[in-house]
Short mmCIF file of C-alpha atoms in Angstrom, two decimals:
data_model
loop_
_atom_site.label_atom_id
_atom_site.label_comp_id
_atom_site.label_asym_id
_atom_site.label_seq_id
_atom_site.Cartn_x
_atom_site.Cartn_y
_atom_site.Cartn_z
CA MET A 1 -93.81 22.56 4.32
CA LEU A 2 -95.82 21.89 6.90
CA GLY A 3 -98.72 22.32 4.85
CA LYS A 4 -97.52 19.60 2.49
CA LEU A 5 -97.00 17.60 5.69
CA LEU A 6 -100.76 17.61 6.18
CA LYS A 7 -101.59 17.13 3.39
CA GLN A 8 -99.89 14.05 2.89
CA GLU A 9 -100.81 12.57 5.70
CA LEU A 10 -104.52 13.12 5.07
CA LYS A 11 -103.68 11.04 1.91
CA ILE A 12 -101.79 8.60 3.78
CA GLN A 13 -104.55 7.77 6.68
CA GLY A 14 -107.16 8.31 4.58
CA LYS A 15 -106.81 5.26 2.98
CA THR A 16 -108.08 2.46 5.17
CA VAL A 17 -110.92 5.04 7.19
CA SER A 18 -112.25 5.68 3.43
CA VAL A 19 -112.62 2.46 2.96
CA MET A 20 -114.46 1.64 6.21
CA TYR A 21 -116.28 4.77 5.50
CA GLY A 22 -117.48 3.26 2.22
CA ALA A 23 -118.94 0.03 4.52
CA LEU A 24 -120.74 1.97 6.74
CA ILE A 25 -122.52 3.67 3.77
CA ALA A 26 -123.26 0.45 2.45
CA ALA A 27 -124.24 -1.23 4.98
CA THR A 28 -126.76 1.85 5.96
CA LEU A 29 -127.87 1.69 2.84
CA LEU A 30 -128.71 -1.92 2.38
CA THR A 31 -130.01 -1.74 5.68
CA MET A 32 -132.17 1.37 5.27
CA ALA A 33 -133.38 -0.56 1.12
CA VAL A 34 -134.05 -4.04 2.92
CA TYR A 35 -136.65 -1.78 5.08
CA PHE A 36 -138.45 -0.24 2.71
CA ILE A 37 -139.07 -3.42 0.63
CA GLY A 38 -139.72 -5.38 3.56
CA SER A 39 -142.41 -2.86 4.29
CA LEU A 40 -144.34 -2.16 1.15
CA ALA A 41 -144.25 -6.31 0.19
CA GLY A 42 -145.26 -7.09 3.76
CA ASP A 43 -143.02 -10.54 3.90
CA ARG A 44 -142.18 -12.41 7.08
CA VAL A 45 -139.22 -13.47 5.08
CA LEU A 46 -138.00 -10.44 4.19
CA GLY A 47 -138.95 -8.75 7.67
CA THR A 48 -136.55 -11.69 8.92
CA VAL A 49 -133.92 -10.70 6.26
CA PHE A 50 -134.16 -6.62 7.56
CA VAL A 51 -133.70 -8.13 11.20
CA ALA A 52 -129.93 -10.32 10.21
CA VAL A 53 -129.17 -6.77 8.27
CA CYS A 54 -129.27 -4.87 11.15
CA ALA A 55 -127.03 -7.36 13.32
CA LEU A 56 -125.07 -6.90 10.14
CA TYR A 57 -125.59 -3.19 10.17
CA GLY A 58 -124.62 -2.57 13.98
CA MET A 59 -121.44 -5.30 13.14
CA THR A 60 -119.79 -2.95 10.22
CA LEU A 61 -120.95 0.34 12.65
CA VAL A 62 -118.86 -1.29 15.55
CA VAL A 63 -115.78 -2.30 13.58
CA THR A 64 -115.57 1.15 11.30
CA VAL A 65 -115.20 2.55 14.71
CA VAL A 66 -112.28 -0.28 15.79
CA VAL A 67 -110.21 -0.31 12.68
CA ASN A 68 -110.56 3.63 11.61
CA PHE A 69 -108.95 3.75 15.66
CA ILE A 70 -106.26 1.37 15.61
CA SER A 71 -105.20 1.95 12.12
CA LEU A 72 -104.61 5.59 12.81
CA CYS A 73 -102.47 4.73 15.82
CA PHE A 74 -100.67 2.04 14.13
CA HIS A 75 -100.13 4.31 11.09
CA PHE A 76 -98.69 6.53 13.78
CA TYR A 77 -96.44 3.92 15.53
CA GLN A 78 -95.23 2.80 11.82
CA SER A 79 -94.04 6.24 10.52
CA MET A 80 -92.92 7.66 13.85
CA TYR A 81 -91.01 4.99 15.55
CA SER A 82 -90.37 1.91 13.38
CA ALA A 83 -88.25 1.71 10.05
CA GLN A 84 -90.41 4.14 8.19
CA GLY A 85 -89.89 7.30 11.26
CA TYR A 86 -86.21 7.38 9.51
CA LEU A 87 -87.83 9.01 6.22
CA THR A 88 -90.07 10.79 8.67
CA HIS A 89 -87.86 12.57 10.46
CA THR A 90 -85.91 13.98 7.52
CA LEU A 91 -88.48 15.62 6.89
CA PRO A 92 -87.43 19.84 7.17
CA VAL A 93 -89.94 20.49 9.93
CA LYS A 94 -89.47 20.46 13.14
CA THR A 95 -90.31 17.72 15.16
CA THR A 96 -93.13 19.02 17.18
CA GLN A 97 -94.80 20.29 13.95
CA ILE A 98 -94.56 15.99 12.35
CA LEU A 99 -95.88 14.94 15.84
CA HIS A 100 -98.81 18.47 15.96
CA ALA A 101 -99.48 17.12 12.55
CA LYS A 102 -100.10 13.51 13.32
CA VAL A 103 -101.99 14.05 15.93
CA ALA A 104 -104.17 16.89 14.13
CA VAL A 105 -105.01 15.10 11.47
CA ALA A 106 -105.38 11.49 12.87
CA PHE A 107 -108.28 13.41 15.97
CA GLY A 108 -110.22 15.21 12.66
CA TYR A 109 -110.51 11.40 11.23
CA MET A 110 -111.63 10.25 14.51
CA CYS A 111 -114.29 12.67 14.54
CA LEU A 112 -115.04 12.67 10.89
CA THR A 113 -115.64 8.85 12.23
CA GLY A 114 -118.03 9.66 15.33
CA ILE A 115 -120.44 11.92 13.33
CA LEU A 116 -121.19 9.33 10.19
CA SER A 117 -121.31 6.77 12.84
CA ALA A 118 -124.13 9.27 14.56
CA VAL A 119 -125.63 10.82 11.16
CA SER A 120 -125.38 6.83 9.63
CA SER A 121 -127.82 6.12 13.06
CA MET A 122 -130.50 8.84 12.72
CA MET A 123 -131.38 8.12 8.89
CA ILE A 124 -132.23 4.12 10.26
CA ALA A 125 -133.99 5.90 12.46
CA LEU A 126 -135.60 8.30 10.44
CA ALA A 127 -136.62 5.27 7.76
CA VAL A 128 -137.82 2.79 10.65
CA ASP A 129 -139.95 5.20 12.64
CA GLY A 130 -141.19 6.64 9.51
CA LEU A 131 -140.13 10.53 11.37
CA SER A 132 -139.33 13.18 9.36
CA ILE A 133 -136.02 15.44 10.16
CA SER A 134 -137.63 17.95 12.11
CA GLU A 135 -139.47 15.67 14.49
CA LEU A 136 -136.30 13.97 14.92
CA PHE A 137 -134.99 16.92 15.67
CA GLY A 138 -137.55 17.75 18.10
CA VAL A 139 -138.18 14.52 19.91
CA ILE A 140 -133.55 15.00 20.71
CA ALA A 141 -134.22 18.68 21.78
CA LYS A 142 -136.87 17.69 24.39
CA ALA A 143 -134.42 14.90 25.16
CA VAL A 144 -131.88 17.35 26.02
CA ARG A 145 -134.24 19.84 27.39
CA ASP A 146 -135.51 16.78 29.64
CA THR A 147 -132.22 15.83 30.87
CA SER A 148 -130.70 19.94 31.45
CA GLN A 149 -133.96 20.79 33.70
CA GLU A 150 -133.26 17.79 35.67
CA LEU A 151 -129.67 18.39 36.09
CA GLY A 152 -129.93 22.03 36.40
CA VAL A 153 -128.15 23.78 33.78
CA PRO A 154 -128.88 25.69 30.73
CA GLY A 155 -130.06 23.11 27.64
CA VAL A 156 -126.73 24.75 25.56
CA LEU A 157 -124.76 24.10 28.58
CA PHE A 158 -126.10 20.49 28.42
CA VAL A 159 -124.98 20.17 24.54
CA LEU A 160 -121.27 21.95 24.85
CA PHE A 161 -120.92 19.67 27.70
CA PHE A 162 -121.99 16.12 25.37
CA LEU A 163 -119.87 18.19 22.58
CA LEU A 164 -116.78 18.63 24.70
CA LEU A 165 -116.52 14.84 26.24
CA PHE A 166 -117.21 13.19 22.62
CA LEU A 167 -113.95 15.28 21.07
CA LEU A 168 -111.72 15.09 24.60
CA GLY A 169 -112.89 11.23 24.29
CA PHE A 170 -111.76 10.28 21.22
CA LEU A 171 -108.81 12.61 21.42
CA ASN A 172 -107.40 11.26 24.95
CA GLY A 173 -108.36 7.62 23.08
CA LEU A 174 -105.95 8.45 20.52
CA LEU A 175 -103.21 10.69 22.90
CA LEU A 176 -103.24 7.32 25.50
CA PHE A 177 -102.40 5.26 22.38
CA PHE A 178 -99.45 7.38 20.85
CA ALA A 179 -98.09 8.02 24.95
CA GLY A 180 -97.92 4.42 25.24
CA SER A 181 -96.32 3.55 21.84
CA SER A 182 -93.73 6.59 23.04
CA ILE A 183 -92.57 5.10 26.02
CA GLY A 184 -91.91 2.03 24.19
CA GLN A 185 -89.61 3.59 22.44
CA LEU A 186 -87.30 3.68 25.54
CA PHE A 187 -86.42 0.19 25.76
CA HIS A 188 -83.87 -1.13 23.26
CA ARG A 189 -85.66 -4.33 22.47
CA SER A 190 -89.59 -5.16 22.31
CA LYS A 191 -90.57 -1.64 21.51
CA GLY A 192 -93.43 -2.24 20.44
CA ALA A 193 -94.51 -5.10 23.26
CA TYR A 194 -93.40 -2.91 25.65
CA GLY A 195 -95.26 0.31 24.39
CA ILE A 196 -98.53 -1.88 24.25
CA ALA A 197 -97.75 -2.89 28.05
CA ALA A 198 -97.06 1.15 28.53
CA THR A 199 -100.49 1.85 26.43
CA ILE A 200 -102.55 -0.66 29.77
CA GLY A 201 -100.31 0.89 32.28
CA LEU A 202 -101.63 4.20 31.47
CA TYR A 203 -104.47 3.63 31.23
CA TYR A 204 -104.94 1.50 34.29
CA ALA A 205 -103.10 4.26 36.21
CA SER A 206 -104.96 7.47 34.90
CA GLN A 207 -108.11 5.75 35.74
CA ILE A 208 -107.08 5.15 39.72
CA VAL A 209 -105.59 8.76 39.90
CA SER A 210 -109.28 9.45 38.31
CA LEU A 211 -110.89 7.50 41.00
CA ALA A 212 -108.91 9.30 43.59
CA VAL A 213 -109.66 12.68 42.02
CA ILE A 214 -113.34 11.93 41.80
CA PHE A 215 -113.31 10.57 45.71
CA PHE A 216 -111.36 13.25 47.46
CA GLY A 217 -113.89 15.71 45.12
CA TYR A 218 -116.89 14.06 46.49
CA LEU A 219 -115.42 14.51 49.76
CA LEU A 220 -115.45 18.30 49.23
CA TYR A 221 -118.79 18.32 47.66
CA GLU A 222 -120.31 17.16 51.17
CA GLU A 223 -118.11 19.72 53.38
CA LEU A 224 -119.12 22.83 51.55
CA SER A 225 -122.59 21.35 50.32
CA GLY A 226 -123.79 24.06 52.44
CA SER A 227 -121.67 26.51 49.58
CA PHE A 228 -124.01 25.57 46.79
CA SER A 229 -127.22 23.69 45.94
CA ASP A 230 -126.51 21.95 42.48
CA PRO A 231 -123.58 20.29 42.41
CA ALA A 232 -124.13 19.68 38.31
CA PRO A 233 -122.25 22.63 36.28
CA TRP A 234 -119.53 21.49 39.31
CA VAL A 235 -119.60 17.96 38.36
CA MET A 236 -119.46 19.16 34.29
CA GLY A 237 -116.64 21.67 34.53
CA GLY A 238 -114.70 18.75 37.07
CA ALA A 239 -114.81 16.19 34.52
CA SER A 240 -114.31 18.27 31.22
CA LEU A 241 -110.95 19.83 33.28
CA LEU A 242 -109.78 15.88 34.15
CA LEU A 243 -109.97 15.39 30.88
CA LEU A 244 -108.50 17.52 29.32
CA CYS A 245 -105.88 17.57 31.97
CA TRP A 246 -105.34 13.85 31.00
CA ALA A 247 -104.64 15.11 27.43
CA ALA A 248 -102.23 17.30 28.57
CA VAL A 249 -100.37 14.59 30.32
CA TYR A 250 -100.51 12.40 27.33
CA TYR A 251 -98.93 14.83 25.33
CA THR A 252 -96.49 15.56 27.12
CA ILE A 253 -94.55 12.40 27.57
CA CYS A 254 -94.82 12.50 23.61
CA ARG A 255 -93.53 15.53 23.07
CA VAL A 256 -90.47 15.39 25.62
CA ILE A 257 -89.73 11.47 24.07
CA VAL A 258 -89.82 12.82 20.53
CA LYS A 259 -87.82 16.06 21.24
CA LYS A 260 -85.12 13.92 23.55
CA HIS A 261 -85.58 10.23 23.82
CA LEU A 262 -86.37 9.32 19.74
CA ASN A 263 -84.78 6.45 19.54
CA LEU A 264 -85.81 4.27 16.75
CA GLU A 265 -86.27 0.57 16.34
#
């Protein structure tokens, strides 16, 4: 039954995100086509059109990420806590499995959104700069190598850290909204409004606590600066751990409320 639930979630949540993926692909192809036509024709008018198309592409890229994020969060709320939730929670699976399925599918779609956005940007960069794929990766590899050398960490560790931040960023964003929506269910009226307020409150609380942790971490570094010469690995490890901790906090809020304090509209 869990497999069927995952397939159903993939199908339902994929309706909106697939439309936005199509819009992003169309914008990418249009931008590349206008650039190639303009470069072959050498027409200034086409050059102006290309600038306008680039602006359209940039807006499409941003809208794709934002709309997909909002639609995934809205689906979570609708299918877990609104009238739709009565049907969801009658499924013959554990409540926590329903939560896990929704989080996993939403997280997967957001990661796919990020990957497609990166690939789309790289394709346009390849077309405009006239680079080959090997040359582009060479440029990226050089940037990674130079940055990692400045930080004093291995290049592989820097890339893994960057990928981890990418994944944890999406996961924290989704779980933050899910946790806020869950807290909203503790109220008897205006649950959606309280959920939004809770999300904002959680965000500011997490930022304040994170800044406090960073401040005390800096003081600790000043005290122990003689114990280690290179702070970069500690900073990277600390940032990753902090994000993991917040993801665990948001998930725990969702799990506890779904299991013990479920109060549908």
